[in-house]
Tab-separated table of C-alpha atoms in Angstrom:
chain	number	residue	atom	x	y	z
A	18	UNK	CA	0.000	0.000	0.000
A	19	UNK	CA	2.739	2.427	0.930
A	20	UNK	CA	4.876	1.723	-2.135
A	21	UNK	CA	2.035	2.332	-4.584
A	22	UNK	CA	-0.081	4.771	-2.574
A	23	UNK	CA	-3.148	2.518	-2.660
A	24	UNK	CA	-6.382	3.428	-0.901
A	25	UNK	CA	-8.448	1.177	1.320
A	26	UNK	CA	-12.233	1.091	1.226
A	27	UNK	CA	-13.997	2.771	4.133
A	28	UNK	CA	-15.642	-0.439	5.326
A	29	UNK	CA	-14.657	-4.129	5.320
A	30	UNK	CA	-16.097	-6.197	2.480
A	31	UNK	CA	-17.649	-8.580	5.016
A	32	UNK	CA	-20.186	-5.832	5.769
A	33	UNK	CA	-21.365	-5.732	2.152
A	34	UNK	CA	-24.654	-7.439	1.224
A	35	UNK	CA	-24.158	-10.969	-0.050
A	36	UNK	CA	-20.538	-11.419	0.996
A	37	UNK	CA	-19.866	-15.030	1.959
A	38	UNK	CA	-17.065	-17.564	2.072
A	39	UNK	CA	-15.254	-17.857	-1.249
A	40	UNK	CA	-15.215	-21.185	-3.080
A	41	UNK	CA	-14.367	-20.474	-6.728
A	42	UNK	CA	-12.342	-17.695	-8.368
A	43	UNK	CA	-12.041	-17.309	-12.146
A	44	UNK	CA	-8.676	-15.839	-13.197
A	45	UNK	CA	-8.077	-14.307	-16.635
A	46	UNK	CA	-4.711	-15.793	-17.652
A	47	UNK	CA	-4.047	-16.037	-21.409
A	48	UNK	CA	-1.767	-18.841	-22.567
A	49	UNK	CA	0.757	-16.396	-24.017
A	50	UNK	CA	1.434	-14.759	-20.646
A	51	UNK	CA	4.687	-15.728	-18.976
A	52	UNK	CA	5.045	-17.687	-15.722
A	53	UNK	CA	1.423	-18.828	-15.698
A	54	UNK	CA	1.862	-21.649	-13.185
A	55	UNK	CA	3.993	-19.464	-10.941
A	56	UNK	CA	1.373	-16.697	-10.988
A	57	UNK	CA	-1.440	-19.106	-10.133
A	58	UNK	CA	0.598	-20.493	-7.235
A	59	UNK	CA	1.271	-16.926	-6.092
A	60	UNK	CA	-2.483	-16.263	-5.949
A	61	UNK	CA	-3.234	-19.601	-4.303
A	62	UNK	CA	-1.002	-18.732	-1.344
A	63	UNK	CA	-3.396	-15.888	-0.514
A	64	UNK	CA	-6.485	-18.094	-0.684
A	65	UNK	CA	-5.756	-21.623	0.577
A	66	UNK	CA	-8.677	-23.946	0.035
A	67	UNK	CA	-10.223	-21.740	-2.662
A	68	UNK	CA	-10.474	-23.193	-6.176
A	69	UNK	CA	-8.716	-20.956	-8.715
A	70	UNK	CA	-9.816	-21.483	-12.317
A	71	UNK	CA	-7.602	-19.981	-15.067
A	72	UNK	CA	-9.301	-19.000	-18.331
A	73	UNK	CA	-7.752	-17.861	-21.622
A	74	UNK	CA	-10.446	-15.271	-22.363
A	75	UNK	CA	-14.132	-14.565	-21.876
A	76	UNK	CA	-15.139	-16.988	-24.641
A	77	UNK	CA	-13.154	-19.768	-22.978
A	78	UNK	CA	-14.807	-19.006	-19.647
A	79	UNK	CA	-18.287	-19.011	-21.151
A	80	UNK	CA	-17.698	-22.192	-23.131
A	81	UNK	CA	-16.612	-24.004	-19.966
A	82	UNK	CA	-19.443	-22.490	-17.907
A	83	UNK	CA	-17.138	-21.482	-15.064
A	84	UNK	CA	-18.439	-17.926	-14.713
A	85	UNK	CA	-21.869	-19.159	-13.695
A	86	UNK	CA	-20.462	-20.816	-10.558
A	87	UNK	CA	-17.800	-18.265	-9.606
A	88	UNK	CA	-17.726	-16.093	-6.492
A	89	UNK	CA	-14.989	-13.794	-7.810
A	90	UNK	CA	-13.712	-12.824	-11.269
A	91	UNK	CA	-10.136	-11.557	-11.626
A	92	UNK	CA	-9.078	-9.705	-14.761
A	93	UNK	CA	-12.135	-9.660	-17.027
A	94	UNK	CA	-13.425	-6.220	-16.061
A	95	UNK	CA	-17.009	-5.089	-15.623
A	96	UNK	CA	-18.258	-5.051	-19.207
A	97	UNK	CA	-21.880	-5.814	-20.036
A	98	UNK	CA	-20.903	-9.140	-21.628
A	99	UNK	CA	-19.106	-10.213	-18.453
A	100	UNK	CA	-22.050	-9.222	-16.264
A	101	UNK	CA	-24.417	-11.157	-18.510
A	102	UNK	CA	-22.247	-14.259	-18.197
A	103	UNK	CA	-21.511	-14.351	-14.474
A	104	UNK	CA	-23.714	-16.118	-11.975
A	105	UNK	CA	-25.628	-14.786	-8.997
A	106	UNK	CA	-22.838	-15.636	-6.536
A	107	UNK	CA	-20.333	-13.093	-7.869
A	108	UNK	CA	-19.819	-10.187	-5.463
A	109	UNK	CA	-16.450	-8.902	-6.683
A	110	UNK	CA	-14.923	-8.190	-10.100
A	111	UNK	CA	-11.260	-7.153	-10.275
A	112	UNK	CA	-10.505	-5.298	-13.504
A	113	UNK	CA	-7.168	-5.941	-15.169
A	114	UNK	CA	-6.833	-2.348	-16.326
A	115	UNK	CA	-6.604	1.174	-14.935
A	116	UNK	CA	-9.487	2.588	-16.951
A	117	UNK	CA	-12.936	1.412	-15.893
A	118	UNK	CA	-15.190	3.481	-18.161
A	119	UNK	CA	-17.354	0.441	-18.924
A	120	UNK	CA	-18.397	0.324	-15.277
A	121	UNK	CA	-20.222	3.595	-15.879
A	122	UNK	CA	-22.270	2.576	-18.885
A	123	UNK	CA	-25.834	2.946	-17.657
A	124	UNK	CA	-26.828	-0.723	-17.812
A	125	UNK	CA	-23.543	-1.911	-16.274
A	126	UNK	CA	-23.570	0.661	-13.488
A	127	UNK	CA	-27.150	-0.216	-12.618
A	128	UNK	CA	-26.399	-3.949	-12.593
A	129	UNK	CA	-23.373	-3.506	-10.323
A	130	UNK	CA	-25.510	-1.581	-7.849
A	131	UNK	CA	-28.535	-3.872	-7.941
A	132	UNK	CA	-26.455	-7.047	-7.628
A	133	UNK	CA	-24.171	-5.564	-4.944
A	134	UNK	CA	-21.043	-6.332	-6.980
A	135	UNK	CA	-17.839	-4.608	-5.931
A	136	UNK	CA	-15.565	-3.450	-8.769
A	137	UNK	CA	-11.855	-2.771	-8.295
A	138	UNK	CA	-9.161	-1.630	-10.731
A	139	UNK	CA	-5.360	-1.783	-10.976
A	140	UNK	CA	-5.174	1.980	-10.613
A	141	UNK	CA	-1.832	3.182	-9.196
A	142	UNK	CA	-0.065	-0.097	-9.992
A	143	UNK	CA	1.036	1.300	-13.364
A	144	UNK	CA	1.515	4.943	-12.433
A	145	UNK	CA	5.309	4.794	-12.537
A	146	UNK	CA	5.382	3.357	-16.050
A	147	UNK	CA	2.760	5.822	-17.296
A	148	UNK	CA	4.586	8.759	-15.720
A	149	UNK	CA	7.913	7.752	-17.261
A	150	UNK	CA	6.283	7.351	-20.668
A	151	UNK	CA	4.559	10.716	-20.299
A	152	UNK	CA	7.807	12.433	-19.396
A	153	UNK	CA	9.423	10.881	-22.472
A	154	UNK	CA	6.734	12.483	-24.648
A	155	UNK	CA	7.251	15.869	-22.975
A	156	UNK	CA	11.021	15.867	-23.284
A	157	UNK	CA	10.884	14.614	-26.872
A	158	UNK	CA	8.719	17.584	-27.862
A	159	UNK	CA	10.869	20.100	-25.983
A	160	UNK	CA	14.027	18.637	-27.527
A	161	UNK	CA	12.582	18.409	-31.036
A	162	UNK	CA	13.272	14.679	-31.252
A	163	UNK	CA	10.480	14.264	-33.796
A	164	UNK	CA	12.200	16.793	-36.068
A	165	UNK	CA	15.579	15.128	-35.661
A	166	UNK	CA	14.035	11.713	-36.380
A	167	UNK	CA	12.506	13.002	-39.624
A	168	UNK	CA	15.885	14.394	-40.666
A	169	UNK	CA	17.562	11.114	-39.849
A	170	UNK	CA	15.126	9.313	-42.162
A	171	UNK	CA	15.955	11.868	-44.891
A	172	UNK	CA	19.707	11.324	-44.309
A	173	UNK	CA	20.070	15.030	-43.567
A	174	UNK	CA	22.676	16.007	-40.967
A	175	UNK	CA	21.245	19.501	-40.495
A	176	UNK	CA	23.858	21.005	-38.221
A	177	UNK	CA	24.966	24.334	-39.650
A	178	UNK	CA	24.874	27.914	-38.431
A	179	UNK	CA	22.066	28.680	-40.874
A	180	UNK	CA	20.012	25.624	-39.976
A	181	UNK	CA	16.507	26.466	-38.740
A	182	UNK	CA	15.698	23.204	-36.964
A	183	UNK	CA	15.949	24.951	-33.610
A	184	UNK	CA	12.866	27.120	-33.679
A	185	UNK	CA	11.933	29.265	-30.693
A	186	UNK	CA	9.916	26.480	-29.062
A	187	UNK	CA	12.775	23.961	-28.839
A	188	UNK	CA	15.443	23.112	-26.282
A	189	UNK	CA	14.208	25.262	-23.433
A	190	UNK	CA	16.039	24.529	-20.178
A	191	UNK	CA	13.763	22.895	-17.655
A	192	UNK	CA	14.282	25.426	-14.870
A	193	UNK	CA	12.641	27.997	-17.155
A	194	UNK	CA	9.562	25.828	-17.746
A	195	UNK	CA	6.211	25.534	-15.979
A	196	UNK	CA	4.319	22.247	-16.124
A	197	UNK	CA	0.558	22.382	-15.587
A	198	UNK	CA	-0.870	19.032	-14.482
A	199	UNK	CA	-4.610	18.869	-15.171
A	200	UNK	CA	-5.783	16.155	-12.792
A	201	UNK	CA	-3.527	15.738	-9.770
A	202	UNK	CA	-4.366	12.104	-9.156
A	203	UNK	CA	-1.826	9.351	-8.670
A	204	UNK	CA	-0.437	9.532	-12.219
A	205	UNK	CA	-0.454	13.322	-12.396
A	206	UNK	CA	1.300	13.485	-9.033
A	207	UNK	CA	4.029	11.097	-10.187
A	208	UNK	CA	4.553	13.104	-13.384
A	209	UNK	CA	4.794	16.267	-11.304
A	210	UNK	CA	7.332	14.652	-8.990
A	211	UNK	CA	9.573	13.562	-11.856
A	212	UNK	CA	9.283	16.901	-13.652
A	213	UNK	CA	10.072	18.850	-10.485
A	214	UNK	CA	13.182	16.716	-9.970
A	215	UNK	CA	14.351	17.849	-13.423
A	216	UNK	CA	13.805	21.511	-12.577
A	217	UNK	CA	10.270	22.269	-13.773
A	218	UNK	CA	7.965	24.493	-11.780
A	219	UNK	CA	4.784	22.475	-11.265
A	220	UNK	CA	1.213	23.744	-10.888
A	221	UNK	CA	-1.931	21.631	-10.961
A	222	UNK	CA	-5.689	21.361	-10.629
A	223	UNK	CA	-7.809	18.742	-8.937
A	224	UNK	CA	-11.513	18.413	-8.155
A	225	UNK	CA	-11.365	17.351	-4.537
A	226	UNK	CA	-9.259	19.988	-2.772
A	227	UNK	CA	-6.362	22.423	-3.016
A	228	UNK	CA	-4.046	20.061	-1.183
A	229	UNK	CA	-0.955	18.731	-2.902
A	230	UNK	CA	2.608	17.564	-2.315
A	231	UNK	CA	5.407	20.007	-1.563
A	232	UNK	CA	6.822	19.839	-5.092
A	233	UNK	CA	3.645	21.386	-6.538
A	234	UNK	CA	3.823	25.182	-6.278
A	235	UNK	CA	0.090	25.737	-6.587
A	236	UNK	CA	-3.000	23.494	-6.592
A	237	UNK	CA	-6.152	25.028	-8.004
A	238	UNK	CA	-9.664	23.754	-8.531
A	239	UNK	CA	-11.021	22.795	-11.937
A	240	UNK	CA	-12.504	26.249	-12.588
A	241	UNK	CA	-8.968	27.694	-12.583
A	242	UNK	CA	-7.671	25.598	-15.462
A	243	UNK	CA	-7.795	28.350	-18.103
A	244	UNK	CA	-5.842	30.729	-15.905
A	245	UNK	CA	-3.202	28.099	-15.191
A	246	UNK	CA	-3.057	27.004	-18.832
A	247	UNK	CA	-1.984	30.537	-19.745
A	248	UNK	CA	1.058	30.186	-17.468
A	249	UNK	CA	2.195	26.774	-18.683
A	250	UNK	CA	4.957	25.772	-21.070
A	251	UNK	CA	3.705	22.186	-20.972
A	252	UNK	CA	0.138	21.094	-20.189
A	253	UNK	CA	-0.242	17.494	-19.046
A	254	UNK	CA	-3.771	16.043	-19.190
A	255	UNK	CA	-4.440	13.219	-16.720
A	256	UNK	CA	-8.155	13.406	-15.886
A	257	UNK	CA	-10.398	10.313	-15.894
A	258	UNK	CA	-12.937	9.669	-18.629
A	259	UNK	CA	-16.289	10.564	-17.066
A	260	UNK	CA	-19.403	12.341	-18.360
A	261	UNK	CA	-18.159	15.524	-16.647
A	262	UNK	CA	-14.816	15.498	-18.501
A	263	UNK	CA	-16.016	14.838	-22.056
A	264	UNK	CA	-14.682	17.473	-24.508
A	265	UNK	CA	-12.897	19.095	-21.565
A	266	UNK	CA	-9.955	20.055	-23.774
A	267	UNK	CA	-11.514	22.154	-26.507
A	268	UNK	CA	-11.033	25.377	-28.449
A	269	UNK	CA	-11.451	27.533	-25.345
A	270	UNK	CA	-8.744	25.592	-23.523
A	271	UNK	CA	-6.270	25.546	-26.418
A	272	UNK	CA	-6.801	29.273	-26.991
A	273	UNK	CA	-5.895	29.853	-23.349
A	274	UNK	CA	-2.516	28.146	-23.818
A	275	UNK	CA	0.648	29.903	-24.964
A	276	UNK	CA	1.541	29.500	-28.634
A	277	UNK	CA	4.882	28.121	-27.440
A	278	UNK	CA	3.303	25.507	-25.144
A	279	UNK	CA	3.013	21.765	-25.662
A	280	UNK	CA	-0.055	19.672	-24.875
A	281	UNK	CA	0.687	16.141	-23.637
A	282	UNK	CA	-2.114	13.713	-22.864
A	283	UNK	CA	-2.811	10.243	-21.518
A	284	UNK	CA	-6.582	10.764	-21.342
A	285	UNK	CA	-9.070	8.631	-23.228
A	286	UNK	CA	-10.518	9.822	-26.512
A	287	UNK	CA	-13.819	11.409	-25.354
A	288	UNK	CA	-11.998	13.879	-23.081
A	289	UNK	CA	-10.469	15.786	-26.028
A	290	UNK	CA	-12.303	17.639	-28.792
A	291	UNK	CA	-10.145	16.365	-31.632
A	292	UNK	CA	-11.291	18.832	-34.290
A	293	UNK	CA	-10.484	21.717	-31.954
A	294	UNK	CA	-7.077	20.192	-31.235
A	295	UNK	CA	-6.273	19.891	-34.943
A	296	UNK	CA	-7.329	23.503	-35.480
A	297	UNK	CA	-5.006	24.571	-32.666
A	298	UNK	CA	-2.108	22.712	-34.284
A	299	UNK	CA	-2.890	24.061	-37.775
A	300	UNK	CA	-3.135	27.668	-36.644
A	301	UNK	CA	-0.163	27.535	-34.291
A	302	UNK	CA	-2.254	28.155	-31.181
A	303	UNK	CA	-0.077	25.501	-29.520
A	304	UNK	CA	3.440	24.324	-30.392
A	305	UNK	CA	2.895	20.570	-30.453
A	306	UNK	CA	1.074	17.534	-29.121
A	307	UNK	CA	2.138	14.244	-27.541
A	308	UNK	CA	-0.282	11.460	-26.664
A	309	UNK	CA	-0.557	7.806	-25.775
A	310	UNK	CA	-4.020	7.530	-27.292
A	311	UNK	CA	-5.584	9.222	-30.300
A	312	UNK	CA	-8.158	8.336	-32.967
A	313	UNK	CA	-6.767	5.354	-34.860
A	314	UNK	CA	-8.211	6.391	-38.216
A	315	UNK	CA	-7.530	10.142	-38.040
A	316	UNK	CA	-4.503	10.104	-40.323
A	317	UNK	CA	-4.669	13.871	-40.768
A	318	UNK	CA	-3.701	14.169	-37.113
A	319	UNK	CA	-1.113	11.400	-37.428
A	320	UNK	CA	0.598	13.298	-40.258
A	321	UNK	CA	0.659	16.720	-38.632
A	322	UNK	CA	4.057	18.181	-37.730
A	323	UNK	CA	5.052	18.293	-34.069
A	324	UNK	CA	2.755	15.413	-33.140
A	325	UNK	CA	4.250	12.436	-31.293
A	326	UNK	CA	1.947	9.488	-30.657
A	327	UNK	CA	2.138	6.045	-29.101
A	328	UNK	CA	-0.592	3.361	-29.387
A	329	UNK	CA	-1.950	3.254	-25.822
A	330	UNK	CA	1.100	1.478	-24.374
A	331	UNK	CA	2.160	3.864	-21.602
A	332	UNK	CA	1.249	1.435	-18.816
A	333	UNK	CA	3.410	-1.377	-20.164
A	334	UNK	CA	6.713	-2.056	-18.415
A	335	UNK	CA	8.894	-4.963	-17.381
A	336	UNK	CA	6.958	-5.006	-14.088
A	337	UNK	CA	3.442	-4.739	-15.514
A	338	UNK	CA	2.277	-8.330	-14.885
A	339	UNK	CA	4.143	-8.596	-11.584
A	340	UNK	CA	2.467	-5.438	-10.272
A	341	UNK	CA	-0.906	-6.539	-11.601
A	342	UNK	CA	-0.758	-9.889	-9.816
A	343	UNK	CA	0.618	-8.274	-6.683
A	344	UNK	CA	-2.647	-6.338	-6.392
A	345	UNK	CA	-4.727	-9.358	-7.412
A	346	UNK	CA	-3.151	-11.389	-4.623
A	347	UNK	CA	-3.527	-8.761	-1.905
A	348	UNK	CA	-7.126	-7.988	-2.833
A	349	UNK	CA	-7.926	-11.703	-3.017
A	350	UNK	CA	-6.452	-12.202	0.457
A	351	UNK	CA	-8.493	-9.283	1.761
A	352	UNK	CA	-11.696	-10.483	0.108
A	353	UNK	CA	-11.426	-14.011	1.491
A	354	UNK	CA	-10.719	-12.578	4.961
A	355	UNK	CA	-13.524	-10.009	4.671
A	356	UNK	CA	-11.186	-7.031	5.073
A	357	UNK	CA	-11.111	-3.587	3.465
A	358	UNK	CA	-10.462	-3.800	-0.263
A	359	UNK	CA	-8.002	-1.738	-2.312
A	360	UNK	CA	-8.702	0.407	-5.388
A	361	UNK	CA	-12.485	0.253	-5.131
A	362	UNK	CA	-14.257	1.877	-8.079
A	363	UNK	CA	-16.576	4.680	-6.975
A	364	UNK	CA	-19.770	4.145	-8.968
A	365	UNK	CA	-20.839	7.739	-8.350
A	366	UNK	CA	-17.623	9.617	-9.148
A	367	UNK	CA	-16.710	7.714	-12.305
A	368	UNK	CA	-13.328	6.232	-11.358
């Protein structure tokens, strides 16, 4: 808990309606994953006497009929298809991902409430990897690595006194830069910590309060984001995908940014107005864009200068599966013992 900054639920799971002794747990464990037997043994240590049933995917689970008899499902998430397949005994679903937007689809959200099913995510277990990836995007834009890569492909050395590769938005020293973190959650906080260590001044917004760690100079509320955007040299978007955040980053926001500022994002697609973003890039309202997720078929955006993209891989690292199963094991231990669970999804707040 301390290493990853995980949060406990307010009440023990034993006090939830329908909680009972655990007999069968379905575990999503594709055949291509490494150390499958070792990972199952790792989980079994936390739940002696409980039957753990590995499945390759949802289709495999449904074909074998194991979801109908399960008490717990690890790794399949809370999609409508999963809820339709599970039996009446299930009281806990552990998602294998950070994002849990499907839990807030109307039919899914209603079913989770009515059936008293607890949903948990792997939030915070991947924050270090995501933060490192995010910082790589930021520094690549500031250093013009996309420009240098294009020149490398063209076999152009481009290092003369008359060369114009170094425009006014490139190679700014970090101590002269302000990073604005929009969404000071676990990932945004880790990005702020790393950036501050490099010399950035860090400001941020969050919904819950004005409290923040010492390395953040100022924490504002969400209604201050335009004012803070005007100060920033880099804007980092890290808000969850909820109905309240859809189209949050739009023309008004991009117009508030400096023309020399970069916009870096790990948010899901609905949070950004993509046409407004492209207009901002075309007109020079912002200097560039880095993202770990963008519309897969919007090749106009793909081909724009000063855009660096990665295909939704920021959470992957050499420790991804180990961290994932570390949380699975601890939450399984807590569930069997009836204790307070970790990373509980708030069905009202949207994450």
